[in-house]
Coordinates of C-alpha atoms in Angstrom, one line a residue:
M73 CA 8.1 2.7 -85.8
F74 CA 9.4 0.7 -88.8
S75 CA 6.9 -1.1 -91.1
F76 CA 4.9 -2.6 -88.2
F77 CA 1.8 -3.0 -90.3
K78 CA 1.1 -3.2 -94.0
K79 CA -1.1 -0.4 -95.2
K80 CA -4.2 -1.1 -97.3
P81 CA -3.0 0.1 -100.8
A82 CA -4.8 3.1 -102.2
P83 CA -6.8 2.5 -105.4
T84 CA -4.9 3.2 -108.6
P85 CA -6.1 6.5 -110.1
V86 CA -7.8 6.1 -113.5
A87 CA -7.1 8.7 -116.2
P88 CA -10.1 10.8 -117.0
Q89 CA -11.9 10.0 -120.3
P90 CA -13.4 12.7 -122.7
A91 CA -16.9 13.6 -121.5
E92 CA -19.8 12.8 -123.7
I93 CA -23.0 14.8 -123.8
A94 CA -25.9 12.8 -122.2
A95 CA -29.1 13.3 -120.3
P96 CA -28.5 14.0 -116.7
V97 CA -28.7 11.0 -114.4
A98 CA -29.1 11.0 -110.6
A99 CA -25.8 10.1 -109.1
A100 CA -25.7 6.9 -107.0
P101 CA -24.3 7.2 -103.5
A102 CA -20.6 6.4 -103.3
A103 CA -19.8 3.1 -101.6
P104 CA -17.7 3.5 -98.4
T105 CA -14.1 2.7 -98.9
P106 CA -11.8 1.0 -96.3
A107 CA -9.8 3.3 -94.1
V108 CA -6.2 3.7 -95.3
V109 CA -3.5 3.9 -92.7
A110 CA -1.5 7.1 -93.0
P111 CA 2.2 6.5 -93.1
I112 CA 4.2 7.6 -90.0
A113 CA 6.8 10.3 -90.6
A114 CA 10.2 9.1 -89.5
S115 CA 13.7 9.6 -90.7
A116 CA 15.5 6.8 -92.4
S117 CA 18.3 7.0 -89.8
L118 CA 15.8 6.7 -86.9
D119 CA 14.2 3.7 -88.6
A120 CA 17.7 2.1 -89.0
V121 CA 18.5 2.7 -85.3
K122 CA 15.2 1.1 -84.3
K123 CA 15.8 -1.8 -86.6
Q124 CA 19.3 -2.5 -85.2
S125 CA 18.0 -2.2 -81.7
W126 CA 15.3 -4.8 -82.5
I127 CA 17.8 -7.2 -84.1
A128 CA 20.1 -6.9 -81.1
R129 CA 17.2 -7.8 -78.7
L130 CA 16.1 -10.7 -81.0
K131 CA 19.6 -12.1 -81.0
S132 CA 19.9 -11.8 -77.3
G133 CA 16.5 -13.4 -76.8
L134 CA 17.4 -16.4 -78.9
S135 CA 20.9 -16.7 -77.6
K136 CA 20.2 -19.9 -75.7
T137 CA 18.8 -21.6 -78.8
S138 CA 21.6 -20.1 -80.9
S139 CA 24.4 -21.3 -78.7
T140 CA 23.5 -25.0 -79.2
L141 CA 23.3 -24.6 -83.0
S142 CA 26.0 -22.2 -84.1
V143 CA 28.8 -23.7 -82.0
L144 CA 28.5 -26.9 -84.0
F145 CA 30.1 -25.3 -87.0
V146 CA 33.2 -23.9 -85.3
G147 CA 36.1 -25.8 -86.8
A148 CA 33.8 -28.8 -87.6
K149 CA 34.5 -31.5 -90.2
I150 CA 31.7 -32.3 -92.7
D151 CA 31.0 -35.9 -91.6
D152 CA 28.3 -38.0 -90.0
D153 CA 29.3 -36.8 -86.5
L154 CA 28.4 -33.2 -87.5
Y155 CA 25.0 -34.3 -88.9
E156 CA 24.3 -36.3 -85.7
E157 CA 25.2 -33.4 -83.5
L158 CA 23.1 -31.0 -85.6
E159 CA 20.2 -33.5 -85.4
A160 CA 20.4 -33.5 -81.6
A161 CA 20.7 -29.7 -81.4
L162 CA 17.6 -29.2 -83.6
L163 CA 15.5 -31.7 -81.6
M164 CA 16.7 -30.0 -78.3
S165 CA 15.5 -26.7 -79.8
D166 CA 12.1 -28.2 -80.3
A167 CA 12.2 -28.1 -84.1
G168 CA 10.4 -31.5 -84.0
I169 CA 11.1 -34.7 -85.8
D170 CA 9.5 -33.8 -89.1
A171 CA 11.3 -30.4 -89.5
T172 CA 14.6 -31.9 -88.3
A173 CA 14.4 -34.8 -90.8
F174 CA 13.5 -32.4 -93.6
L175 CA 16.3 -29.9 -92.8
L176 CA 19.0 -32.6 -92.5
G177 CA 17.9 -34.4 -95.7
E178 CA 17.9 -31.2 -97.7
L179 CA 21.2 -30.1 -96.2
K180 CA 22.9 -33.4 -97.1
K181 CA 21.6 -33.1 -100.6
R182 CA 22.8 -29.5 -101.0
V183 CA 26.2 -30.3 -99.5
K184 CA 26.6 -33.1 -102.1
E185 CA 25.2 -31.2 -105.1
D186 CA 27.2 -28.0 -104.4
K187 CA 30.3 -29.9 -103.2
L188 CA 30.5 -27.9 -100.0
L189 CA 33.8 -28.7 -98.1
D190 CA 33.9 -26.4 -95.1
A191 CA 31.7 -25.8 -92.1
A192 CA 31.0 -22.1 -92.9
A193 CA 29.5 -23.1 -96.3
V194 CA 27.4 -25.8 -94.7
K195 CA 26.2 -23.3 -92.1
A196 CA 25.3 -20.8 -94.8
A197 CA 23.4 -23.6 -96.6
L198 CA 21.5 -24.4 -93.5
K199 CA 20.5 -20.7 -93.0
V200 CA 19.1 -20.6 -96.6
L201 CA 17.1 -23.8 -96.0
L202 CA 15.7 -22.7 -92.7
T203 CA 14.8 -19.3 -94.1
E204 CA 13.0 -21.0 -97.0
L205 CA 11.1 -23.2 -94.5
L206 CA 10.0 -20.3 -92.4
L207 CA 9.2 -17.9 -95.2
P208 CA 5.5 -19.1 -95.6
L209 CA 5.0 -18.0 -92.0
Q210 CA 6.0 -14.4 -92.8
K211 CA 2.9 -12.4 -93.6
P212 CA 2.3 -8.7 -92.9
F213 CA -0.8 -7.7 -90.9
E214 CA -2.9 -5.4 -93.1
L215 CA -4.9 -2.7 -91.6
G216 CA -7.9 -0.8 -93.2
R217 CA -9.5 -3.8 -94.8
H218 CA -12.8 -3.6 -92.9
Q219 CA -14.6 -1.0 -90.9
P220 CA -14.2 -2.0 -88.2
L221 CA -11.5 -4.7 -88.4
V222 CA -12.6 -7.3 -85.8
M223 CA -9.9 -9.4 -84.2
M224 CA -10.5 -12.3 -81.8
I225 CA -7.6 -13.2 -79.5
A226 CA -7.2 -16.7 -78.0
G227 CA -4.6 -18.5 -75.9
V228 CA -3.9 -20.5 -72.8
N229 CA -3.4 -18.8 -69.4
G230 CA 0.0 -17.3 -68.9
A231 CA 0.9 -17.0 -72.6
G232 CA 0.9 -13.2 -72.5
K233 CA -2.4 -12.8 -74.3
T234 CA -3.8 -9.7 -72.5
T235 CA -0.4 -8.0 -72.5
S236 CA 0.0 -8.6 -76.2
I237 CA -3.4 -7.1 -76.8
G238 CA -2.3 -3.9 -75.0
K239 CA 0.9 -3.8 -77.0
L240 CA -0.9 -4.3 -80.3
A241 CA -3.4 -1.6 -79.4
K242 CA -0.6 0.9 -78.8
H243 CA 1.1 0.1 -82.1
M244 CA -2.2 0.4 -84.0
Q245 CA -2.8 3.8 -82.5
A246 CA 0.7 4.8 -83.6
N247 CA -0.5 3.8 -87.1
G248 CA -3.5 6.1 -87.0
Q249 CA -6.1 3.6 -85.9
S250 CA -8.8 4.0 -83.3
V251 CA -9.1 0.9 -81.1
L252 CA -11.8 -0.6 -78.9
L253 CA -11.2 -3.6 -76.6
A254 CA -13.7 -6.2 -75.5
A255 CA -13.0 -7.9 -72.1
G256 CA -14.3 -11.3 -73.2
D257 CA -12.4 -13.1 -70.5
T258 CA -15.3 -13.0 -68.0
F259 CA -14.1 -16.1 -66.1
R260 CA -11.3 -14.3 -64.4
A261 CA -11.8 -10.9 -62.8
A262 CA -8.1 -10.1 -62.9
A263 CA -8.0 -10.5 -66.6
R264 CA -10.8 -8.0 -67.1
E265 CA -9.0 -5.5 -64.7
Q266 CA -5.7 -6.1 -66.5
L267 CA -7.3 -5.2 -69.9
M268 CA -8.9 -2.1 -68.4
V269 CA -5.5 -1.0 -67.1
W270 CA -4.1 -1.3 -70.7
G271 CA -7.2 0.5 -72.0
A272 CA -6.6 3.4 -69.5
R273 CA -2.9 3.5 -70.3
N274 CA -3.6 3.7 -74.1
N275 CA -6.7 5.9 -73.7
V276 CA -8.8 3.1 -75.3
T277 CA -12.4 2.3 -74.5
V278 CA -12.9 -1.2 -73.0
I279 CA -16.3 -2.9 -73.2
S280 CA -16.8 -5.0 -70.1
Q281 CA -19.4 -6.9 -68.1
E282 CA -19.0 -8.4 -64.6
S283 CA -19.6 -12.2 -64.9
G284 CA -21.3 -11.6 -68.2
D285 CA -21.6 -13.9 -71.2
P286 CA -18.3 -13.4 -73.2
A287 CA -20.2 -13.8 -76.5
A288 CA -22.5 -11.0 -75.5
V289 CA -19.6 -8.8 -74.6
A290 CA -18.0 -9.4 -78.0
F291 CA -21.3 -8.7 -79.8
D292 CA -21.8 -5.4 -77.9
A293 CA -18.2 -4.3 -78.7
V294 CA -18.7 -4.9 -82.4
Q295 CA -22.0 -2.9 -82.4
S296 CA -20.4 -0.1 -80.4
A297 CA -17.5 0.1 -82.8
K298 CA -19.8 0.2 -85.8
A299 CA -21.8 3.0 -84.3
K300 CA -18.8 5.0 -83.3
K301 CA -16.8 4.2 -86.5
I302 CA -13.9 2.7 -84.6
D303 CA -11.2 1.2 -86.9
V304 CA -10.2 -1.9 -84.9
V305 CA -12.0 -4.1 -82.3
M306 CA -9.9 -6.6 -80.3
V307 CA -11.9 -9.3 -78.4
D308 CA -10.0 -10.8 -75.5
T309 CA -11.1 -14.4 -74.6
A310 CA -10.6 -16.5 -71.5
G311 CA -7.3 -18.4 -71.4
R312 CA -8.0 -22.1 -71.6
L313 CA -6.3 -25.4 -72.4
P314 CA -7.3 -27.1 -75.6
T315 CA -8.3 -30.2 -73.5
Q316 CA -11.0 -28.1 -71.8
L317 CA -13.6 -29.0 -74.5
H318 CA -16.5 -27.1 -73.0
L319 CA -14.4 -23.9 -73.0
M320 CA -13.3 -24.5 -76.6
E321 CA -17.0 -24.8 -77.5
E322 CA -17.5 -21.4 -75.8
L323 CA -14.8 -20.0 -78.1
K324 CA -16.7 -21.3 -81.1
K325 CA -19.8 -19.7 -79.8
I326 CA -18.0 -16.3 -79.5
K327 CA -16.9 -16.6 -83.0
R328 CA -20.4 -17.4 -84.2
V329 CA -22.0 -14.5 -82.3
I330 CA -19.4 -12.0 -83.6
G331 CA -20.4 -13.1 -87.1
K332 CA -24.0 -12.3 -86.4
G333 CA -23.0 -8.9 -85.3
M334 CA -21.0 -8.2 -88.5
E335 CA -21.0 -10.4 -91.6
G336 CA -17.6 -11.9 -92.3
A337 CA -16.3 -11.1 -88.8
P338 CA -14.1 -11.9 -87.0
H339 CA -11.7 -11.0 -89.7
E340 CA -8.6 -12.1 -87.8
I341 CA -8.4 -14.9 -85.2
L342 CA -5.1 -14.8 -83.5
L343 CA -3.5 -17.3 -81.1
V344 CA -1.0 -16.1 -78.6
I345 CA 1.5 -18.8 -77.6
D346 CA 4.5 -18.8 -75.1
G347 CA 7.7 -19.5 -77.0
N348 CA 9.1 -21.3 -73.9
T349 CA 6.6 -24.1 -74.2
G350 CA 8.3 -25.7 -77.2
Q351 CA 6.4 -28.7 -78.7
N352 CA 3.4 -27.9 -76.5
A353 CA 3.0 -24.7 -78.5
L354 CA 2.6 -26.8 -81.6
T355 CA -0.1 -28.8 -79.9
Q356 CA -1.9 -25.6 -79.0
V357 CA -1.7 -24.4 -82.6
K358 CA -3.2 -27.6 -83.9
A359 CA -6.1 -27.6 -81.4
F360 CA -7.0 -24.0 -81.7
D361 CA -6.7 -24.1 -85.5
D362 CA -9.0 -27.1 -85.7
A363 CA -11.6 -25.3 -83.5
L364 CA -11.4 -21.7 -84.9
Q365 CA -9.4 -21.8 -88.2
L366 CA -6.7 -19.4 -87.0
S367 CA -5.6 -16.6 -89.3
G368 CA -2.4 -15.9 -87.4
I369 CA -0.1 -16.4 -84.4
V370 CA 1.6 -14.2 -81.9
I371 CA 4.6 -15.8 -80.2
T372 CA 5.7 -14.2 -76.9
K373 CA 8.5 -14.7 -74.4
L374 CA 11.1 -15.8 -76.9
D375 CA 13.7 -14.0 -74.8
G376 CA 15.8 -16.5 -72.9
T377 CA 14.2 -19.6 -74.5
A378 CA 16.1 -22.6 -75.6
K379 CA 13.2 -23.7 -77.7
G380 CA 13.2 -21.2 -80.6
G381 CA 13.2 -24.1 -83.1
V382 CA 9.5 -24.6 -82.6
L383 CA 8.8 -22.2 -85.5
A384 CA 10.3 -24.8 -87.8
A385 CA 7.9 -27.4 -86.4
I386 CA 5.0 -25.1 -86.9
A387 CA 6.1 -24.4 -90.5
R388 CA 6.2 -28.1 -91.3
V389 CA 3.2 -29.4 -89.5
R390 CA 0.7 -26.4 -89.3
P391 CA 2.0 -23.4 -91.2
V392 CA -0.3 -20.7 -89.7
P393 CA 1.2 -17.2 -90.4
V394 CA 3.3 -15.8 -87.5
Y395 CA 2.3 -12.1 -87.5
F396 CA 4.3 -11.0 -84.5
I397 CA 7.0 -12.2 -82.1
G398 CA 8.0 -10.8 -78.7
V399 CA 11.2 -10.8 -76.8
G400 CA 10.4 -8.8 -73.7
E401 CA 7.9 -6.7 -71.7
Q402 CA 8.3 -3.3 -73.5
I403 CA 6.0 -2.1 -76.3
E404 CA 8.9 -2.2 -78.8
D405 CA 9.7 -5.8 -77.9
L406 CA 6.7 -7.0 -80.0
Q407 CA 7.5 -6.8 -83.7
P408 CA 6.5 -8.4 -87.0
F409 CA 8.0 -11.8 -87.8
V410 CA 10.6 -11.7 -90.6
A411 CA 12.0 -15.1 -91.5
A412 CA 15.5 -13.9 -92.5
E413 CA 15.9 -11.8 -89.3
F414 CA 14.8 -14.8 -87.2
V415 CA 17.2 -17.2 -88.8
E416 CA 20.1 -14.7 -88.6
A417 CA 19.5 -14.4 -84.9
L418 CA 19.2 -18.1 -84.5
L419 CA 22.3 -19.2 -86.5
G420 CA 24.4 -16.0 -86.4

């Protein structure tokens, strides 16, 4: 595993000071400190192989989006026709009007200021601009900040929410964390069963109730994790559309009840979105962020999509951090989002 999560930094040691003679004082009990994730032992060469494998899968997954963008710069002249074709390609990739106008405006300015004369230089300038635009979305997921770290996972049906929870649980275990899952999707029996399959596969406890109140399930899971000193709790919630207002209210209730079970929780509220949905994904981000104040996003199913430009739209309109992106069904196909890697896969 290569740098999947950021570790909570250990406190800086303080040099001991000369002792002074004083009357004995009863020692106060030491405050508990957050768990620190132990580093995973792996050779540099093995990490490099895994990194190259991931980059190759990412490029393959974004090839449909990449093919419409990178081909524009092959033997192209720097003129209005190139800019018009680039505009059309960005819009077709679901970068959105705002991000497209921003990128084109900045690119024209850079071409003029730097006196760029060939297509390769213009393409390189676009890669820099797109990387700068996406960089605010790049944020490492830090473990060990709370005991337990409580995560609430939301998303519409079919986005890959439950599968992503299973993958994240496996990765967290590999980083030395104990995990507990809460089957808060009580509206659909198959979702509960699916989560329990992931729990059995990963040897993770799943808190579940048949036809129970999802908020009560979440509350019980947090209390169980506190009692058993579990590191991470992930609460699955029912897949729903943002237009289903009564279900969105239910999500708000789950969030409130989790907070009653542990002050400051949930510490992470993640939205799982399907990369194939394009601008609809941006609509989901807006709606769920308005309702829950999202802390991060997981983008799944980027493999084979022609709509990879939606990250640019998110960056311009609602820059919620993208913690992880996925390009397949395997555990290793879900990895941290790195802006430079994504742009390189997109533009080649």
